[in-house]
Amino acid sequence: MSQLPRPARARRRRVAAVALALLGLLLAPAALPSAASPRSPSGTGPAPAATRVASGGTAALAGYAIRSTAEVPDTAAAVSTPGYATAGWHRAGPRSTVLAALVADGTHPDPFYSTDQQRIPRGDFSVPWWFRSDFTLPDTSERTSLDFSGVVSAADVYVNGRQVASAADVAGVYTRHELDITALVRAGTNTVAFRVRPNDPRKHLTLGWLDWLQPPPDANMGLVRDVLVRRRGPVSLHDAHVVTRLELPTPSPTATATVAAAAAELTVKAQVRNDSQESATTTVTATVSGTGIALREDVTLRAGEVRTLILSPDLHPQLRLAQPALWWPAGMGAQNLYGLDLTATVAGSRSDSVRHTFGIREVKAPLNSAGARQYSVNGRPLLIRGAGWSADELLRWDTTAAEDRIRAALDAGLNTLRLEGHLEPDEFFDLADRLGILTLPGWECCNKWEGPVNPSGSGEKWGAADRLTARASMAAEAARLRSHPSVLSFLIGSDFAPDAATERDYLDALRAADWPTPVIPAAADVTTALSGPSGMRMPGPYDWVPPSYWYDKREGGATGFNSETSAGPSVPTLDTLRRMLSPAELETLWKSPSAPQYHRSPSPTYNTLKLFNDALARRYGAPRGLGDYVAKAQLSQYENVRAQFEAYARNATDASAPSTGVIYWMFNSGWTSLHWQLIDRYLDRGGAYYGAKKANEPLHIQYSYDDRTVAVINRRPAAVSGLTARVTLFGTDGTSRYDRTVRGLQVGGDGARTTALTVPALAEGQDLPDSTYLARLTLTDGAGREVSRNVYWLSTRPDVLDYGSSDWYHTPVTAHGDLTGLKSLAAATVTATARTTQHAGGRSTTTVTVRNTGSRTTGSGNTPALLTDVRLVDGLDAPVLPVRWDDNQISLWPGESAVLTAEYRAADVRGGAPRIRVSGWNTPTTHITPDPS
């Protein structure tokens, strides 16, 4: 057995399993999005119209005609010549993989349903494919260039019959290329053609899917970012950015997000290049929106000379801001942004201009006394509450869909999204800046990116060309991401840190780009000579563990910064399952707990739901049908995800080994999945999502599984006083076994905690009808308003963990808690009324009042309606998605009511007016039609 430290050894075993699975998939036949997948710009029909590029303008190629080189006998010179006939070619959008285009035009079936992905032949993608597009120019009086990244995996590039770059130069999805094509273009129609090489994430510095999902048969080969055609005058501007330095006031216990920084200094930088054959003098003007800053400087350049222009506050005092508008994460303050405009003129005529958006904020992440990263933004520490982000499996980009997902993450109380590879396009980070969610981008584990350092990974070792590609990738992404205030750090390693030479290359590239935030050597617990300790750890788990697991400060429990962890499986709602699985697969899901599940993972470690299903049956009882299985899964996922976030929140203020960050693995999936997701492919939200949303409330009351304490967590900036906490314990027969109220509680801001009381241990036989009982926690403010409600289902028999037998993905359980008493809860009657209001801009709001009117069973009038779920559906009872509910999956005792509000796009309601579906653990399903406002 390896003598590596346990976390490293653990992940090596995970990587080996993934590698074996990927090898099997590469040898297997192949199969992807359905109607609710992000809208693809690809489609059938003629080749896209030529992209018009105006004088002095920049335009992205509008789309491509694509075809396998195996079906194109003509030469590259012919294919890249204007007028070449593309009858029979497929149409692709401006950012498209090959498979995304072929699915969009109906060539291949929806690979997100059942095992349809296996019907797509992988051999079709073993040869290069042509991506061909036309653009028009009004004249040839300006410099013209192609500017692009996003090639998967490499490409030979041709313009108007001439090769301008080879695949040896245009390699790697993250490298950026600017190709001067001035001598080749003509007035009128021009053609650019990319001969895109096949991708293999084991062999190329691109991207793969690890153990997340079944990888697409084309391995994402294509052009997945915009290809820009730029026109400029003789002098051009490059690498424009603003370096900010913040001087914060002395911290105060009463400081809030509204306190202005003492000062900020801005330094404007740009490269000015003379592209002409003679010397030139250019006047560069710079303005910064919202500040009144307006600067100009004359620069004289020799022919072909490049010079770095630096406008510093030492020479331009205007660049000192006494009252800057800071950028804050959501919930901590406003997301203020500034705009830099630079223009270069020559002889009174505009030669080039750029616009650059930035925010002013300061991120620090020192190591605390326990060696963990403790992040702060603008001097205020914060617990990182994050989750892993996944791109679409076919790398299709849809800004609306991405915004829906980011808003859902914020609504769940998350403040950070981690991107392990799959670094999304600019619009993603623009959204993150605007909406206020932090991001943790970094390189992938286990494939080519870790080839030199991961002995059990699938990635090949690097050659000299790979090292150049890696350095160029780091330089390009550093320049692209450095000014986004949402970017918290860059992780230059994932499961393993880079070797010393690569780390030096990465750090040099980041330094050259004026990278402003902490650089982390790996997401794992490692130390490097140049970067020092990572301050992070990744001990797992990745599969099922009980809720109590998260409270122990060992393995994946709540201490330090856990960069990726969760209890693994996440079974979606019944609505989603019926959209993604065949009837036979739905039967297998609940009848065969050990059966392989295609929609879980290609890894043999994760390709079944056995651990989850065994625990579900032992804790809740064997499923009696598909509906019963899904209902129990939602209860299990709710309690587990809630416990994970609550444990990290409770331990964040501990004096010894506090928790500083947790990344739930993962937030979303790139396809229809049965694991690692808080929200499913269609943005439907089940127990896992609402467990996170409950745990991450701004002001929250919670129960601790380890010591039975009840705590209040306040994530708001300001302290709160005059709070009242009440805890009531109930048997499953509805009778109260304990009831206590604590008044006059106060709690500080920014994640502070106060302990209200300790709940007594109940034992079977203490007048309990069984070993299951319920805990209702409520928190009210000084005016008596309920500000937090939390309901737990607990067992007098604890889950017993065998820590000595832990492996890298879970800790075994030798005895399970008994929650089967929930089956004996009497049926509850929940009534509902609703009203829908139409708003400007195509938005609608439906307000639903739900009330528990009492039990149907005589003598048990205190039975709650457990996990009452309210859904907005259309006329066919299909869920309207996406929908944001301010609260949901709530538990109500007889006589209690709640008002829930749903916000959604009116256009997403199909088949008439929306309806409301009400259901729950012990609540029969009913439907109502909302009244119009």
XYZ file of C-alpha atoms in Angstrom, residues 27 39 59 75 128 170 185 286 291 299 320 330 477 516 520 582 585 619 629 661 668 674 685 693 799 809 826 876 893:
29
model
C -13.568 1.482 -26.401
C -30.730 26.656 -26.130
C -17.279 41.151 -34.896
C -7.837 20.453 -50.322
C -10.549 16.219 -37.814
C -3.092 26.586 -32.060
C -8.004 39.645 -46.874
C -8.273 57.206 -20.718
C -14.997 59.122 -11.256
C 3.365 57.989 -27.259
C -6.438 58.463 -6.222
C -24.026 39.446 -2.472
C -6.708 33.071 -18.398
C -4.579 40.576 -7.740
C -3.522 28.500 -4.262
C -36.986 5.179 -19.467
C -34.819 2.397 -15.795
C -33.051 4.376 8.042
C -38.420 5.813 -3.049
C -14.836 27.117 3.793
C -25.230 21.449 -10.821
C -28.275 11.040 -10.198
C -35.341 21.893 -6.896
C -31.397 26.985 1.286
C -25.887 6.458 13.202
C -14.756 8.497 -0.563
C -51.006 10.418 10.315
C -50.455 19.194 -18.204
C -48.356 21.770 12.563
